[in-house]
JSON list of C-alpha atoms in Angstrom, two decimals:
[
{"chain": "A", "resi": 1, "resn": "MET", "atom": "CA", "xyz": [-88.63, -74.81, 192.13]},
{"chain": "A", "resi": 2, "resn": "GLU", "atom": "CA", "xyz": [-86.14, -72.10, 191.27]},
{"chain": "A", "resi": 3, "resn": "LYS", "atom": "CA", "xyz": [-87.35, -69.05, 189.38]},
{"chain": "A", "resi": 4, "resn": "ASP", "atom": "CA", "xyz": [-85.70, -67.97, 186.16]},
{"chain": "A", "resi": 5, "resn": "HIS", "atom": "CA", "xyz": [-85.84, -64.33, 185.13]},
{"chain": "A", "resi": 6, "resn": "VAL", "atom": "CA", "xyz": [-86.36, -63.12, 181.57]},
{"chain": "A", "resi": 7, "resn": "ALA", "atom": "CA", "xyz": [-86.16, -59.44, 180.64]},
{"chain": "A", "resi": 8, "resn": "LEU", "atom": "CA", "xyz": [-88.00, -58.22, 177.54]},
{"chain": "A", "resi": 9, "resn": "ALA", "atom": "CA", "xyz": [-87.74, -54.88, 175.77]},
{"chain": "A", "resi": 10, "resn": "ILE", "atom": "CA", "xyz": [-91.26, -53.93, 174.68]},
{"chain": "A", "resi": 11, "resn": "THR", "atom": "CA", "xyz": [-92.23, -51.55, 171.89]},
{"chain": "A", "resi": 12, "resn": "GLY", "atom": "CA", "xyz": [-95.47, -49.66, 171.46]},
{"chain": "A", "resi": 13, "resn": "MET", "atom": "CA", "xyz": [-96.42, -49.05, 175.09]},
{"chain": "A", "resi": 14, "resn": "THR", "atom": "CA", "xyz": [-97.56, -45.49, 175.74]},
{"chain": "A", "resi": 15, "resn": "CYS", "atom": "CA", "xyz": [-99.80, -45.58, 178.82]},
{"chain": "A", "resi": 16, "resn": "ALA", "atom": "CA", "xyz": [-100.91, -47.47, 181.92]},
{"chain": "A", "resi": 17, "resn": "HIS", "atom": "CA", "xyz": [-103.45, -49.42, 179.86]},
{"chain": "A", "resi": 18, "resn": "CYS", "atom": "CA", "xyz": [-100.62, -50.74, 177.67]},
{"chain": "A", "resi": 19, "resn": "VAL", "atom": "CA", "xyz": [-98.67, -51.80, 180.77]},
{"chain": "A", "resi": 20, "resn": "ALA", "atom": "CA", "xyz": [-101.72, -53.63, 182.14]},
{"chain": "A", "resi": 21, "resn": "ALA", "atom": "CA", "xyz": [-102.36, -55.38, 178.81]},
{"chain": "A", "resi": 22, "resn": "VAL", "atom": "CA", "xyz": [-98.76, -56.60, 178.59]},
{"chain": "A", "resi": 23, "resn": "ARG", "atom": "CA", "xyz": [-98.78, -57.73, 182.22]},
{"chain": "A", "resi": 24, "resn": "LYS", "atom": "CA", "xyz": [-102.02, -59.69, 181.68]},
{"chain": "A", "resi": 25, "resn": "ALA", "atom": "CA", "xyz": [-100.74, -61.31, 178.46]},
{"chain": "A", "resi": 26, "resn": "LEU", "atom": "CA", "xyz": [-97.49, -62.43, 180.08]},
{"chain": "A", "resi": 27, "resn": "ALA", "atom": "CA", "xyz": [-99.20, -63.66, 183.26]},
{"chain": "A", "resi": 28, "resn": "ALA", "atom": "CA", "xyz": [-101.36, -65.98, 181.14]},
{"chain": "A", "resi": 29, "resn": "VAL", "atom": "CA", "xyz": [-98.34, -67.87, 179.74]},
{"chain": "A", "resi": 30, "resn": "PRO", "atom": "CA", "xyz": [-97.93, -71.30, 181.41]},
{"chain": "A", "resi": 31, "resn": "GLY", "atom": "CA", "xyz": [-95.05, -71.36, 183.89]},
{"chain": "A", "resi": 32, "resn": "VAL", "atom": "CA", "xyz": [-95.06, -67.61, 184.57]},
{"chain": "A", "resi": 33, "resn": "MET", "atom": "CA", "xyz": [-95.01, -66.82, 188.29]},
{"chain": "A", "resi": 34, "resn": "GLU", "atom": "CA", "xyz": [-94.52, -63.04, 188.46]},
{"chain": "A", "resi": 35, "resn": "VAL", "atom": "CA", "xyz": [-94.52, -60.19, 185.97]},
{"chain": "A", "resi": 36, "resn": "GLU", "atom": "CA", "xyz": [-93.19, -56.66, 186.41]},
{"chain": "A", "resi": 37, "resn": "VAL", "atom": "CA", "xyz": [-93.85, -54.24, 183.54]},
{"chain": "A", "resi": 38, "resn": "THR", "atom": "CA", "xyz": [-92.58, -50.65, 183.38]},
{"chain": "A", "resi": 39, "resn": "LEU", "atom": "CA", "xyz": [-93.36, -47.89, 180.94]},
{"chain": "A", "resi": 40, "resn": "SER", "atom": "CA", "xyz": [-90.04, -46.11, 181.38]},
{"chain": "A", "resi": 41, "resn": "PRO", "atom": "CA", "xyz": [-88.02, -47.97, 180.35]},
{"chain": "A", "resi": 42, "resn": "PRO", "atom": "CA", "xyz": [-90.52, -49.98, 178.30]},
{"chain": "A", "resi": 43, "resn": "ARG", "atom": "CA", "xyz": [-89.75, -53.47, 179.49]},
{"chain": "A", "resi": 44, "resn": "ALA", "atom": "CA", "xyz": [-90.96, -56.49, 181.38]},
{"chain": "A", "resi": 45, "resn": "VAL", "atom": "CA", "xyz": [-89.16, -58.74, 183.81]},
{"chain": "A", "resi": 46, "resn": "VAL", "atom": "CA", "xyz": [-90.78, -62.14, 184.03]},
{"chain": "A", "resi": 47, "resn": "SER", "atom": "CA", "xyz": [-90.14, -64.69, 186.78]},
{"chain": "A", "resi": 48, "resn": "CYS", "atom": "CA", "xyz": [-90.90, -68.09, 185.33]},
{"chain": "A", "resi": 49, "resn": "ASP", "atom": "CA", "xyz": [-90.06, -71.75, 185.15]},
{"chain": "A", "resi": 50, "resn": "LEU", "atom": "CA", "xyz": [-88.07, -72.15, 181.93]},
{"chain": "A", "resi": 51, "resn": "SER", "atom": "CA", "xyz": [-88.85, -75.86, 181.90]},
{"chain": "A", "resi": 52, "resn": "ARG", "atom": "CA", "xyz": [-92.47, -74.84, 181.17]},
{"chain": "A", "resi": 53, "resn": "THR", "atom": "CA", "xyz": [-92.03, -71.44, 179.50]},
{"chain": "A", "resi": 54, "resn": "THR", "atom": "CA", "xyz": [-89.86, -70.33, 176.58]},
{"chain": "A", "resi": 55, "resn": "VAL", "atom": "CA", "xyz": [-88.74, -66.87, 175.59]},
{"chain": "A", "resi": 56, "resn": "GLU", "atom": "CA", "xyz": [-90.58, -67.44, 172.31]},
{"chain": "A", "resi": 57, "resn": "MET", "atom": "CA", "xyz": [-93.83, -68.04, 174.22]},
{"chain": "A", "resi": 58, "resn": "LEU", "atom": "CA", "xyz": [-93.34, -64.76, 176.10]},
{"chain": "A", "resi": 59, "resn": "THR", "atom": "CA", "xyz": [-92.56, -62.70, 173.00]},
{"chain": "A", "resi": 60, "resn": "LYS", "atom": "CA", "xyz": [-95.49, -64.30, 171.16]},
{"chain": "A", "resi": 61, "resn": "ALA", "atom": "CA", "xyz": [-97.85, -63.36, 174.02]},
{"chain": "A", "resi": 62, "resn": "THR", "atom": "CA", "xyz": [-96.85, -59.68, 173.94]},
{"chain": "A", "resi": 63, "resn": "GLY", "atom": "CA", "xyz": [-96.88, -59.59, 170.13]},
{"chain": "A", "resi": 64, "resn": "GLU", "atom": "CA", "xyz": [-100.38, -61.03, 169.96]},
{"chain": "A", "resi": 65, "resn": "GLU", "atom": "CA", "xyz": [-101.47, -58.27, 172.33]},
{"chain": "A", "resi": 66, "resn": "GLY", "atom": "CA", "xyz": [-100.01, -55.70, 169.91]},
{"chain": "A", "resi": 67, "resn": "TYR", "atom": "CA", "xyz": [-96.73, -55.00, 171.72]},
{"chain": "A", "resi": 68, "resn": "PRO", "atom": "CA", "xyz": [-93.74, -56.64, 170.03]},
{"chain": "A", "resi": 69, "resn": "SER", "atom": "CA", "xyz": [-90.93, -57.60, 172.39]},
{"chain": "A", "resi": 70, "resn": "SER", "atom": "CA", "xyz": [-87.45, -59.04, 172.33]},
{"chain": "A", "resi": 71, "resn": "PRO", "atom": "CA", "xyz": [-85.11, -60.42, 174.99]},
{"chain": "A", "resi": 72, "resn": "THR", "atom": "CA", "xyz": [-82.79, -57.90, 176.62]},
{"chain": "A", "resi": 73, "resn": "THR", "atom": "CA", "xyz": [-80.36, -57.75, 179.48]},
{"chain": "A", "resi": 74, "resn": "GLU", "atom": "CA", "xyz": [-81.77, -56.58, 182.79]}
]
């Protein structure tokens, strides 16, 4: 299975706890294989199977955790 990569710009992260919360929320989405979250710049790069995961599912997961996100270029 080939991995797809989705980059998300994330708002509201201010500390390592925020990064961990976003990483955990994204990792729980079905089809997600790897998650890399950085505070500076505030973004996540998600390796996933887009036949099982949608960008909407990823942005919903971060939003429900309190960190709105939107797709961005890497």
